[in-house]
Coordinates of C-alpha atoms and ligand atoms in Angstrom, one line a residue:
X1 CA 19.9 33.8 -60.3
X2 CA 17.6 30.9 -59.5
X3 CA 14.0 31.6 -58.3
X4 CA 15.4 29.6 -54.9
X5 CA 18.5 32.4 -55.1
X6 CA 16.2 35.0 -55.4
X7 CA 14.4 33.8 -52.4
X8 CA 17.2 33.6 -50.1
X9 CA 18.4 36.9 -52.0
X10 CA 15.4 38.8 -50.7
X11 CA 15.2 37.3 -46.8
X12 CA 19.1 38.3 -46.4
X13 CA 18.4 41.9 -48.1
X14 CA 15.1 42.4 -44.9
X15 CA 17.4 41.1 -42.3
X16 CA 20.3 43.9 -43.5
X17 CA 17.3 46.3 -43.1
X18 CA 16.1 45.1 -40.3
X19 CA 19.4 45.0 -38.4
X20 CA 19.6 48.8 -39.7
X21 CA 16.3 50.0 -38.3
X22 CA 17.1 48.5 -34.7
X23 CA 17.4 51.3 -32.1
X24 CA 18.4 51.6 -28.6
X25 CA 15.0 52.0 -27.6
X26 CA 14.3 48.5 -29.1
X27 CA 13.0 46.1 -26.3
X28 CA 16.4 44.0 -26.0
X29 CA 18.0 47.5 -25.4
X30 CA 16.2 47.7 -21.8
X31 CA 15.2 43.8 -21.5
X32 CA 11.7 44.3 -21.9
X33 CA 10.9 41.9 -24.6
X34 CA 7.3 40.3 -24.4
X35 CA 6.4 39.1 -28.1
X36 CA 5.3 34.8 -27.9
X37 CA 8.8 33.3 -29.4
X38 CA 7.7 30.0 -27.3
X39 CA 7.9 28.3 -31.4
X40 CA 11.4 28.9 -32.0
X41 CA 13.3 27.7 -29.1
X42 CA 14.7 24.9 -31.4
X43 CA 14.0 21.5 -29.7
X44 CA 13.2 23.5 -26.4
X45 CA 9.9 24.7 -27.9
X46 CA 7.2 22.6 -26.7
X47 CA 5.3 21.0 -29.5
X48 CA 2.8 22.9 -31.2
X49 CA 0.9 22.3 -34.6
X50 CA 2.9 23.3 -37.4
X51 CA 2.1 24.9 -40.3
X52 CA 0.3 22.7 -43.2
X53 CA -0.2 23.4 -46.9
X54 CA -1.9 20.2 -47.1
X55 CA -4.9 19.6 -44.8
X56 CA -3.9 17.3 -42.1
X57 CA -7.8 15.1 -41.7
X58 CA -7.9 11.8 -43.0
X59 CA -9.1 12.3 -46.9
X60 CA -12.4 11.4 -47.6
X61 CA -13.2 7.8 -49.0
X62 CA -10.2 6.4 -46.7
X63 CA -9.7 4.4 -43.9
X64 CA -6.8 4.6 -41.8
X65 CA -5.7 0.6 -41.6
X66 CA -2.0 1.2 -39.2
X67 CA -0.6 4.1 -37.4
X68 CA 3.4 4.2 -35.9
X69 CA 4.0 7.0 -33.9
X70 CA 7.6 7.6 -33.2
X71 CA 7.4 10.6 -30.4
X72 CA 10.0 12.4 -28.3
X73 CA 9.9 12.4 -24.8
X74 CA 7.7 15.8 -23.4
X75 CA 9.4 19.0 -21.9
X76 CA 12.6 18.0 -19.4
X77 CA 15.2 19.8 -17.3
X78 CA 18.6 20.5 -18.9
X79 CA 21.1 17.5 -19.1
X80 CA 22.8 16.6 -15.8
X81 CA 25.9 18.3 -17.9
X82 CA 24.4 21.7 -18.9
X83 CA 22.7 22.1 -15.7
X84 CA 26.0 22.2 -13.8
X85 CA 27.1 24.7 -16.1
X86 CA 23.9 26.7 -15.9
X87 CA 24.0 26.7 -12.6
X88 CA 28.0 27.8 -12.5
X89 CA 27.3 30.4 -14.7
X90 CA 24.6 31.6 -12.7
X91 CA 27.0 31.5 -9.4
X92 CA 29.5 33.6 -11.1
X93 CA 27.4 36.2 -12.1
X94 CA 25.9 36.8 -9.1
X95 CA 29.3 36.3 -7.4
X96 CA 31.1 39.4 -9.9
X97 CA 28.1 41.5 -10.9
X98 CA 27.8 44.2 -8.6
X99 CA 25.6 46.7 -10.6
X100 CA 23.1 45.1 -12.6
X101 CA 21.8 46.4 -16.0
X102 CA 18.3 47.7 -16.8
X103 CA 16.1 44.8 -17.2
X104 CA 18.5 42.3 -16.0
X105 CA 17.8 43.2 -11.6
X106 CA 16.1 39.8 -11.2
X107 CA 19.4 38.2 -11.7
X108 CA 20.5 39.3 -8.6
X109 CA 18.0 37.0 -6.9
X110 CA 17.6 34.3 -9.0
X111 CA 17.4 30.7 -7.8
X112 CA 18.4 28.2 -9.9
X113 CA 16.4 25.1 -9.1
X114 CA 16.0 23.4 -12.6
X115 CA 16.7 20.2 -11.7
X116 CA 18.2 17.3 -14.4
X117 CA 17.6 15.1 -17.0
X118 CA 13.8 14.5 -15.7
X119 CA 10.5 15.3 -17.1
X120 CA 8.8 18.8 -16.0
X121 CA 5.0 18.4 -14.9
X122 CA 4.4 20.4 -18.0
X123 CA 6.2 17.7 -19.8
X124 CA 3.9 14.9 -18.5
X125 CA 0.8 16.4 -19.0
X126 CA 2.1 17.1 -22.6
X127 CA 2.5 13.4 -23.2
X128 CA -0.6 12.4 -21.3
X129 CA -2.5 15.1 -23.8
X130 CA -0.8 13.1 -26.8
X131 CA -2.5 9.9 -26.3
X132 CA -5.6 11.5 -26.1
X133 CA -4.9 12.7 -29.1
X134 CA -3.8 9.6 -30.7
X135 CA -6.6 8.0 -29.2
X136 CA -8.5 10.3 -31.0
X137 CA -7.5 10.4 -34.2
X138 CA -7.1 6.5 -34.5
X139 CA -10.2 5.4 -32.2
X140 CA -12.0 3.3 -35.1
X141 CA -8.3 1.1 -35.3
X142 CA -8.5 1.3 -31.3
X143 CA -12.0 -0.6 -30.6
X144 CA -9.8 -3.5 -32.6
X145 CA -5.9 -3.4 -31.1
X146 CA -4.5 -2.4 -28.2
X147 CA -1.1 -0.3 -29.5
X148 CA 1.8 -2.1 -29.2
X149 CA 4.4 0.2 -27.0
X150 CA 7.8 0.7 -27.1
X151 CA 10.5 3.3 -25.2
X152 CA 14.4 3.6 -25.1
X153 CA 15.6 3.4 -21.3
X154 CA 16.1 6.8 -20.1
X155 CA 13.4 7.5 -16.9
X156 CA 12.2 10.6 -18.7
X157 CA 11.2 8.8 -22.0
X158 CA 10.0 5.7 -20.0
X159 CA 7.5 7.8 -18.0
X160 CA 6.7 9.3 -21.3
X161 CA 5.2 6.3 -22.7
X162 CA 3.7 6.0 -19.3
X163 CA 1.5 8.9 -19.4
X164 CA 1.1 8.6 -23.1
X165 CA -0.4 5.2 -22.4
X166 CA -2.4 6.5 -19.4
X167 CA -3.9 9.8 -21.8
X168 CA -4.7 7.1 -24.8
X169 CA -6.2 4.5 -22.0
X170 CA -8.1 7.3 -20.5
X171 CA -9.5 9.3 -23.7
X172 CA -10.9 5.1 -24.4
X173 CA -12.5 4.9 -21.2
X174 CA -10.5 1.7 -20.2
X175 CA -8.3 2.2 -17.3
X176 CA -5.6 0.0 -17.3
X177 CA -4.8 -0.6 -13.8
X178 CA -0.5 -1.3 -14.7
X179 CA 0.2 0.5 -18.2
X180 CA 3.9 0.1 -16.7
X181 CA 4.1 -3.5 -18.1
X182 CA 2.7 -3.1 -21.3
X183 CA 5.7 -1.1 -22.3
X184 CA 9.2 -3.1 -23.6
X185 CA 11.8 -1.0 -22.5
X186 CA 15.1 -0.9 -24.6
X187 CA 17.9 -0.3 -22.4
X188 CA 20.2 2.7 -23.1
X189 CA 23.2 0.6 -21.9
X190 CA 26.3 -0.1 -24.0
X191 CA 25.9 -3.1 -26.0
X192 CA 22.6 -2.7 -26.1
X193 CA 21.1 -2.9 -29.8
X194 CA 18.0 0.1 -29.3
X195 CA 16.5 1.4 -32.7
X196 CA 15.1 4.2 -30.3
X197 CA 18.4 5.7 -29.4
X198 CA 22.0 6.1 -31.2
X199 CA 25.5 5.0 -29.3
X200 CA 26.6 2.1 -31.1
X201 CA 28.5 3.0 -34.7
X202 CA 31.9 4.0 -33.1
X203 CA 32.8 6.7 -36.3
X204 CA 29.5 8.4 -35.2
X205 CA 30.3 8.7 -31.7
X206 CA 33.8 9.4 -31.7
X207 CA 35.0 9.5 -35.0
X208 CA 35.5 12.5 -37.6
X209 CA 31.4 12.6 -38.4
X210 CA 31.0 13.6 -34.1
X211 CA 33.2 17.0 -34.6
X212 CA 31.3 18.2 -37.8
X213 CA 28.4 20.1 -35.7
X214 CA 30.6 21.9 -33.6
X215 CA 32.6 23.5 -36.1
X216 CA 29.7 24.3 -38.0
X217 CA 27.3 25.9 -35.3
X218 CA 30.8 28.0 -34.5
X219 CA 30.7 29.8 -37.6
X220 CA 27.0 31.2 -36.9
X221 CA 27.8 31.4 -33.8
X222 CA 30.4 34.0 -34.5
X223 CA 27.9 35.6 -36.9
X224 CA 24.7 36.2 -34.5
X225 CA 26.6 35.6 -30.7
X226 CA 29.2 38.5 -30.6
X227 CA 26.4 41.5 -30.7
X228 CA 24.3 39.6 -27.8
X229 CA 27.7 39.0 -26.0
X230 CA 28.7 42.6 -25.9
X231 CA 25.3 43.4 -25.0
X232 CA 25.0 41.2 -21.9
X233 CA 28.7 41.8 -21.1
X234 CA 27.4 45.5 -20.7
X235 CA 24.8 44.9 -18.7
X236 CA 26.6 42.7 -16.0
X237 CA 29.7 44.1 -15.8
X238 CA 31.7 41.8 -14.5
X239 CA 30.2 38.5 -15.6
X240 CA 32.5 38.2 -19.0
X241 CA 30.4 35.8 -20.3
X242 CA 31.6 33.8 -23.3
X243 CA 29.9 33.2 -26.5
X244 CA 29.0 29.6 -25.4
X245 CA 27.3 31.3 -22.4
X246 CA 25.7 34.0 -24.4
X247 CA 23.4 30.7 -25.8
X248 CA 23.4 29.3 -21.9
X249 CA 21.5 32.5 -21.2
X250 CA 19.3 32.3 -24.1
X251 CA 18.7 28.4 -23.5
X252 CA 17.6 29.8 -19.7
X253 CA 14.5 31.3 -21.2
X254 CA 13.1 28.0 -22.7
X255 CA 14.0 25.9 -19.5
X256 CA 12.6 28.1 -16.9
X257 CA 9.2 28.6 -19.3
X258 CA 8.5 25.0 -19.1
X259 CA 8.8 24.6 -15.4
X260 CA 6.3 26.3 -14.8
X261 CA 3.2 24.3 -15.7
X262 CA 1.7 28.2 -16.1
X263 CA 3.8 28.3 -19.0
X264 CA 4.3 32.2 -17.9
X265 CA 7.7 33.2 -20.2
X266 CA 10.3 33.5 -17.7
X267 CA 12.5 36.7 -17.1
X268 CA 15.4 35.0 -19.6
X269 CA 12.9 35.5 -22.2
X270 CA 12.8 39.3 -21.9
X271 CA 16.2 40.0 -22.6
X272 CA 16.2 39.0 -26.6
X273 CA 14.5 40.2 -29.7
X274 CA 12.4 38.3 -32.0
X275 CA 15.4 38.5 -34.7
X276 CA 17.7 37.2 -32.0
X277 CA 15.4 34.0 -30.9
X278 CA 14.9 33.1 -34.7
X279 CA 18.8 33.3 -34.9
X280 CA 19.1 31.0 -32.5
X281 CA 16.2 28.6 -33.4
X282 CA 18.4 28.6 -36.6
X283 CA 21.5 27.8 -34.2
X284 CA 19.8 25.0 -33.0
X285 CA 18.3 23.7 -36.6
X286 CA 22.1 23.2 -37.4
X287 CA 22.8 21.2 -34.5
X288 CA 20.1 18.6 -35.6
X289 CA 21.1 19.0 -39.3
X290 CA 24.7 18.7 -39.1
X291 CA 24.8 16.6 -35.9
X292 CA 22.0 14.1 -36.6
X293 CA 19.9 14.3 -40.1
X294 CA 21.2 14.3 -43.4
X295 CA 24.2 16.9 -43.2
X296 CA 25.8 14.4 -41.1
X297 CA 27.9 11.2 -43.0
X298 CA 26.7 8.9 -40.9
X299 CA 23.4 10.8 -39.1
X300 CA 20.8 8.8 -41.0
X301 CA 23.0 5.5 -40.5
X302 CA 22.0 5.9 -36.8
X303 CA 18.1 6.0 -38.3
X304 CA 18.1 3.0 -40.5
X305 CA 17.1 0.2 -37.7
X306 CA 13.8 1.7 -36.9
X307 CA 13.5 2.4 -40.7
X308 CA 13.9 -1.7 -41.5
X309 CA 11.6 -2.3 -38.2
X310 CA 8.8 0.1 -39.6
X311 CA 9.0 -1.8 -43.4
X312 CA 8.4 -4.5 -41.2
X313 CA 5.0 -3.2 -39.3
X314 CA 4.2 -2.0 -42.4
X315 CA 4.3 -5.0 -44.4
X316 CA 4.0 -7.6 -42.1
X317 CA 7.1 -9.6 -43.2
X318 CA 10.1 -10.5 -40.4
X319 CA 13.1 -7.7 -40.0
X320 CA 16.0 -7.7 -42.0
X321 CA 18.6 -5.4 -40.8
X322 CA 22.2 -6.0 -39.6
X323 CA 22.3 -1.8 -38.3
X324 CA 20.8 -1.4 -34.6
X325 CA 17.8 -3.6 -34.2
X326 CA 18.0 -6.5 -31.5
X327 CA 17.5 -9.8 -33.1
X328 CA 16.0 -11.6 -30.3
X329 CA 13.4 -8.8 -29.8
X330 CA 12.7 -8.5 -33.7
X331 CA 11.8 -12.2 -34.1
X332 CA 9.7 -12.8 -31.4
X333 CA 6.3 -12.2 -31.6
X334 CA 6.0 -11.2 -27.8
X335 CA 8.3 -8.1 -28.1
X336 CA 7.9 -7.5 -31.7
X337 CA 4.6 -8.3 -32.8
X338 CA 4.1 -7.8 -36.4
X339 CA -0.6 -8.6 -36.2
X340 CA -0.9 -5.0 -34.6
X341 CA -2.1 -2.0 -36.4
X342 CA -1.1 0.7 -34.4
X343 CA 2.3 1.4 -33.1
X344 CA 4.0 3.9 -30.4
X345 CA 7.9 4.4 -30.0
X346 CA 9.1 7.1 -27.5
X347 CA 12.7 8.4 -28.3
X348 CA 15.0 11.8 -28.5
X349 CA 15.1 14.4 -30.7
X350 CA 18.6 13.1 -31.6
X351 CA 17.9 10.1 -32.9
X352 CA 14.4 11.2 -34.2
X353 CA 16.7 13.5 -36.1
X354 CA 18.6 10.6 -37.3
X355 CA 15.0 8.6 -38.1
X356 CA 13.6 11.1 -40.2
X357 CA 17.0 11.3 -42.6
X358 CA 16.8 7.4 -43.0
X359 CA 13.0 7.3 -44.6
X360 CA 14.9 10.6 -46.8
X361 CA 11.8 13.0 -45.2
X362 CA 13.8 16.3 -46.0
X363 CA 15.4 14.7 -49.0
X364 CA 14.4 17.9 -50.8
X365 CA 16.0 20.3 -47.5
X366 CA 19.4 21.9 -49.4
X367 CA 22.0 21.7 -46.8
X368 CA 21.5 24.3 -44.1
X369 CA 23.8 27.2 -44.8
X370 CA 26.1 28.6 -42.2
X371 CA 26.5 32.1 -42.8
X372 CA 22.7 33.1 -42.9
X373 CA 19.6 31.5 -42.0
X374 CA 16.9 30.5 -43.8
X375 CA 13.4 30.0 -42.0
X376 CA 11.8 26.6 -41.8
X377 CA 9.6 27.3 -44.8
X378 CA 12.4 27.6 -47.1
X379 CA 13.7 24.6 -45.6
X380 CA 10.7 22.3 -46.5
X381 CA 9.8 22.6 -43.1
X382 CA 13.1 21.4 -41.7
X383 CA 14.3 23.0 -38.3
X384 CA 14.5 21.3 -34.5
X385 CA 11.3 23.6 -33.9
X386 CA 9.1 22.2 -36.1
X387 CA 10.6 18.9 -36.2
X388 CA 11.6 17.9 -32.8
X389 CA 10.5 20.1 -30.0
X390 CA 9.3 19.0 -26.5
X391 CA 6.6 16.4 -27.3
X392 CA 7.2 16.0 -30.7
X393 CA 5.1 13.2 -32.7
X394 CA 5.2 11.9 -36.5
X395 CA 2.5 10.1 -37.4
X396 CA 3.2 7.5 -40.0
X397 CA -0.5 6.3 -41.4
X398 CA -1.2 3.6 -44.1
X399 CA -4.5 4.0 -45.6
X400 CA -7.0 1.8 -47.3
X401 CA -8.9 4.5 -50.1
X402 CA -11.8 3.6 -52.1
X403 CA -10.3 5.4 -55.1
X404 CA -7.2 3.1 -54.8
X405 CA -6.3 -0.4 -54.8
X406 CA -3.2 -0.2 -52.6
X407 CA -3.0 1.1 -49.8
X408 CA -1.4 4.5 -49.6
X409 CA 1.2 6.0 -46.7
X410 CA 1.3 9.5 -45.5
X411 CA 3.3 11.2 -42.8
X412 CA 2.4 13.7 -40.5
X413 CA 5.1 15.2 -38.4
X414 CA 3.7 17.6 -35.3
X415 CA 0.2 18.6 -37.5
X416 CA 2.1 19.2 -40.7
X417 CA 1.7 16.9 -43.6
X418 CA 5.3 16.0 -44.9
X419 CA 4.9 15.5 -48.7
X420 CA 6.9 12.2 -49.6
X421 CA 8.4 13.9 -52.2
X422 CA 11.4 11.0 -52.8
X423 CA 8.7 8.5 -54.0
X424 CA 6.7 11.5 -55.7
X425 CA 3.5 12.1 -53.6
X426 CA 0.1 12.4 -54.5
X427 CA -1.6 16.2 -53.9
X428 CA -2.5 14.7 -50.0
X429 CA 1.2 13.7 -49.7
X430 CA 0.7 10.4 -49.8
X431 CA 2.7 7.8 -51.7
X432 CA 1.3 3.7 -52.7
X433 CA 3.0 1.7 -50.4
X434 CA 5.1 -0.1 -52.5
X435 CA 6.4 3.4 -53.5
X436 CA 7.1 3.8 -50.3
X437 CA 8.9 0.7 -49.5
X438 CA 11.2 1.1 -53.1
X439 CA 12.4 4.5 -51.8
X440 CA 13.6 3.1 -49.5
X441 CA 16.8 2.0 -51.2
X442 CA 19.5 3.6 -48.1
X443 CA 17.3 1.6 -44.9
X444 CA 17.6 -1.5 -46.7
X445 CA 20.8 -1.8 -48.0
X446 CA 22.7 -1.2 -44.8
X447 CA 22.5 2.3 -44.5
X448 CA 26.6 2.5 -44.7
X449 CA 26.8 0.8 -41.5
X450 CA 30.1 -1.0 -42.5
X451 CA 31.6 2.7 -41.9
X452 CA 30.5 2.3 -38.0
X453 CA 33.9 0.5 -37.1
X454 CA 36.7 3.1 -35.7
X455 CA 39.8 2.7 -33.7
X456 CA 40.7 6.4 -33.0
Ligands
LIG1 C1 9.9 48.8 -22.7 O1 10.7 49.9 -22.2 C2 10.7 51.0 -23.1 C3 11.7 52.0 -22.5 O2 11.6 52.1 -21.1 C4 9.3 51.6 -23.2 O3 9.2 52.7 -24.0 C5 8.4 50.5 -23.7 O4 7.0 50.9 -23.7 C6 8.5 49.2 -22.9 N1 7.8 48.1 -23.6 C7 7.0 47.2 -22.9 C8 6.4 46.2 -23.7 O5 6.9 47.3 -21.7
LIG2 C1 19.0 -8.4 -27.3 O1 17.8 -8.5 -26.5 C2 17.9 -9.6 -25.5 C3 16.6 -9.7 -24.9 O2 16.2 -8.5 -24.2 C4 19.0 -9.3 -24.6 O3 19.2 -10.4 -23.7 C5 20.3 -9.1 -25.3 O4 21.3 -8.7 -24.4 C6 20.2 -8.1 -26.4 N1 21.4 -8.0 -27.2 C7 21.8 -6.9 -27.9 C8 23.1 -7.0 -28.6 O5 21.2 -5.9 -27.9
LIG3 C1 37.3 37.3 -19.5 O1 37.5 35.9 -20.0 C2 38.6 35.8 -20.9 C3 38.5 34.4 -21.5 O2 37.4 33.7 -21.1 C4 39.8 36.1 -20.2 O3 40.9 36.0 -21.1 C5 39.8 37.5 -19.6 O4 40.9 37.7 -18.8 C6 38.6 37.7 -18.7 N1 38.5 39.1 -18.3 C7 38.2 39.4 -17.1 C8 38.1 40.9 -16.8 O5 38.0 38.6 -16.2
LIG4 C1 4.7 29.7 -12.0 O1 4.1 30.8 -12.6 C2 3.1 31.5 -11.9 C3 2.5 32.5 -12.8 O2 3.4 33.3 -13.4 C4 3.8 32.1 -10.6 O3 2.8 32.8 -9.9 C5 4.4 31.0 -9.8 O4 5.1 31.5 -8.8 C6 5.4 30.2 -10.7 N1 5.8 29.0 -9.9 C7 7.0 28.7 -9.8 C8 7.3 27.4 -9.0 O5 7.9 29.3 -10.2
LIG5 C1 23.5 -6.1 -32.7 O1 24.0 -5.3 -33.8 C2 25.1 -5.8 -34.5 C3 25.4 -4.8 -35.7 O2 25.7 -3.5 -35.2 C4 24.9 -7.2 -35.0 O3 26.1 -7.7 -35.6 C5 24.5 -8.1 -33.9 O4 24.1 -9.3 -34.4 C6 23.2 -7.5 -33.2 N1 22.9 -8.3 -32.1 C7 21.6 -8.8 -32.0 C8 21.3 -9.6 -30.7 O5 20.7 -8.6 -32.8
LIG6 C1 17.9 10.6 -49.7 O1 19.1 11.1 -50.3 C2 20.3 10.2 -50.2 C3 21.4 10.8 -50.9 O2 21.7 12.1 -50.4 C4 20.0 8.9 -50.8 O3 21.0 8.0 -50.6 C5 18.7 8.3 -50.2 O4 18.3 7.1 -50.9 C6 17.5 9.3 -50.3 N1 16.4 8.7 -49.6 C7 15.2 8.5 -50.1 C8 14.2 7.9 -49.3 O5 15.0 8.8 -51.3
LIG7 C1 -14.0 2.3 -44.6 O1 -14.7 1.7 -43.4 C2 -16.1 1.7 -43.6 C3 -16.7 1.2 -42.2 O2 -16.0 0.1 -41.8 C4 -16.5 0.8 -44.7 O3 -17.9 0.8 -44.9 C5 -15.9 1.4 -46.0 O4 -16.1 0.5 -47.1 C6 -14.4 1.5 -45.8 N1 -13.8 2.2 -47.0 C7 -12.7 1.8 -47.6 C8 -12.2 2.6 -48.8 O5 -12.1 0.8 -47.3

């Protein structure tokens, strides 16, 4: 057995122990869980700072020269879709549950309010604490260039930018009376070529490659859902919930939490052990893997325009990509100025997902198996936690190092430094630039975007 077997050998022999030592007396037993699982909601945890092996400062003897951020949009309500069904599910069980179980009474007079598709307060304040930190980090590059800033259309990732731009402006001491306009807005509409969100490679959306996640988040599903089932079937008697539910309820805990600006865990959160939120922060891990990033055909396809816009920044030479970028916005120096230094795009966790397989930044993740999981830090560091929650940020920094004649390029993705193992990174993580740029064979040679076309 390989020392990776071995690994994986010894995590599945403690969770068969683990699952033996559980009693009725364990806290999911009378819904009285209170242990912090706020960092593995899967892309419903807000952003915190991962775990780094390499330190995360700038290294001494270098100057940071250009800084892209590419960040999700902060903490939300559900989607219009899944709050309808939250809300039905809800209805029902308060419609057919007459007697409810021990740690589950505050269902009997719960209001669901969440909203949709919008930003919680908790969510802006996130975003307006992001450009501080920005600010922060990059303030010798801010006293030269204003960042130039881009979002895709949705109104919560537009007023993301927003309060980024207001934290960053604020943190500089420069109030900038309209931030609004300083933003270029890339529609979401149909037609629309937006390197910030996916839509237009027909196979992806429809085809074949769009059924892949289902099937496979099914068979884990059937592995970690049917004890939780049973157990909330139990305690509502009544409610037959489904196994699709059985994650509605879980993604209630999450949704509630944020809000609350308090951040107080909500009552959804008590009714689940640790062992059960880590299954399905691994649920949700497959979702971006298999629906998005590199278990997908064509997930990083949907990446590879922002890829051949960033080689761009980062070189200074004119776009060449026939994927998603807008060639009207990519040559004009109004709406894609290549004399900035630092750089802010505000997306989705989807196509972030997609982003971070096209620059090959889990090259090195095995694909995500369905039968078991495997924590993040087997993963090299892959999972929608600690790649794409609420808020999430990658830094992409190009440095100028007195030890070096070329620049070198490092990214940090939410506090972690992401080694650039596919263009074999230094002990900082950090590869020469023109490294960099030659591993990135996939972004510039069309990303297999001639498979987009499909006619059902
Ligand atoms: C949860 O409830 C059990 C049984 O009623 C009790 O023994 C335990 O102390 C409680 N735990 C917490 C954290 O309240
Ligand atoms: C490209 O951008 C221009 C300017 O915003 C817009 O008029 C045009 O419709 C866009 N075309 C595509 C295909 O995205
Ligand atoms: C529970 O739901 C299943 C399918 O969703 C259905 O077949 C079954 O009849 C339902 N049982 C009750 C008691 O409503
Ligand atoms: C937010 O949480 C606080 C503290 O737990 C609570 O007192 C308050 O009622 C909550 N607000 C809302 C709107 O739920
Ligand atoms: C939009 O993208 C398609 C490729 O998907 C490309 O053929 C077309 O020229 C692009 N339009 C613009 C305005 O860049
Ligand atoms: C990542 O792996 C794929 C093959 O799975 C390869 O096509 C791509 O070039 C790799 N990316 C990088 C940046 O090395
Ligand atoms: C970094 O910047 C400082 C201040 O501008 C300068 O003195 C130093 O030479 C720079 N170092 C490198 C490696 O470029």
């Amino acid at each position: 057995m390989s020392l990776g077997g071995m690994a994986l050998f010894a995590i599945l022999l403690t969770m068969v122990s683990l699952g033996r030592a559980k009693s009725s007396s364990a806290c999911e037993a009378v819904g009285n869980c209170t242990m912090d699982v706020s960092h593995i909601w899967g892309q419903y945890s807000p952003v915190f700072s991962v775990p780094s092996t390499i330190d995360v400062s700038v290294p001494s003897g270098c100057n940071v020269t250009f800084a892209q951020i590419l960040s999700r949009h902060g903490a939300r309500a559900p989607t219009r879709k899944k709050s309808d069904l939250y809300r039905n599910m809800i209805q029902r069980i308060q419609s057919s549950v007459k007697d409810y179980g021990k740690g589950y009474e505050f269902l009997k007079d719960y209001d669901y309010h969440l909203g949709a598709d919008d930003l919680t307060p908790f969510g802006e304040q996130q975003m307006v604490d992001s450009g501080v930190v920005f600010f922060q980090r990059y303030q010798d590059l801010a006293s030269e260039f204003d960042p130039f800033v881009r979002a895709s259309g949705s109104d919560r990732v537009v007023v993301s930018a927003q309060r980024f731009v207001e934290g960053y402006y604020g943190a500089q001491d420069r109030s900038t009376s309209s931030p609004v306009k300083s933003i270029l807005v890339l529609p979401e509409a149909e037609g629309f070529n937006n390197t910030l969100n996916h839509g237009s490679c027909p196979a992806f959306e429809e085809g074949p490659a769009s059924e892949i996640v289902d099937a496979y988040q099914k068979v884990w599903l059937g592995v970690f859902g049917p004890a939780i089932n049973k157990r909330l079937n139990s305690k509502l008697p009544g409610a037959n919930l489904t196994l699709t539910e059985t994650i509605y309820m879980m993604d209630l805990c999450p949704f509630n939490t944020v809000a609350n600006v308090s951040l107080a865990a909500s009552d959804f959160c008590r009714l689940f052990s640790m062992d059960e939120w880590a299954s399905y922060d691994y649920f949700q891990a497959l979702d971006k893997w298999y629906g998005y990033g590199k278990g997908n055909p064509l997930g990083p396809s949907q990446g590879v325009g922002f890829g051949n816009e960033l080689i761009s920044r980062l070189t200074g030479t004119p776009v060449d990509d026939d994927t998603t970028t807008n060639s009207t916005l990519d040559s004009s120096p109004e709406t894609f100025p290549l004399n900035s230094k630092l750089y802010a795009d505000f997306s989705h966790d989807n196509t972030m997902s997609s982003i971070f397989a096209a620059l090959g930044l889990f090259n090195s993740t095995m694909d995500l198996p369905l039968k078991y999981k495997v924590s993040p830090r087997h993963l090299h560091g892959f999972s929608a936690s600690w790649a794409v929650p609420f808020g999430a940020r990658m830094y992409l920094e190009k440095m100028q190092c007195s030890d070096a004649s070329e620049e070198l390029v490092r990214v940090v993705l939410n506090d972690r430094v992401v080694p650039l193992r596919t263009c074999n990174s230094d002990r900082f993580g950090r590869c020469k630039l023109s490294g960099f740029i030659d591993s990135l064979k996939f972004v510039r040679s069309g990303g297999l975007w001639n498979e987009c076309p499909y006619n059902g």
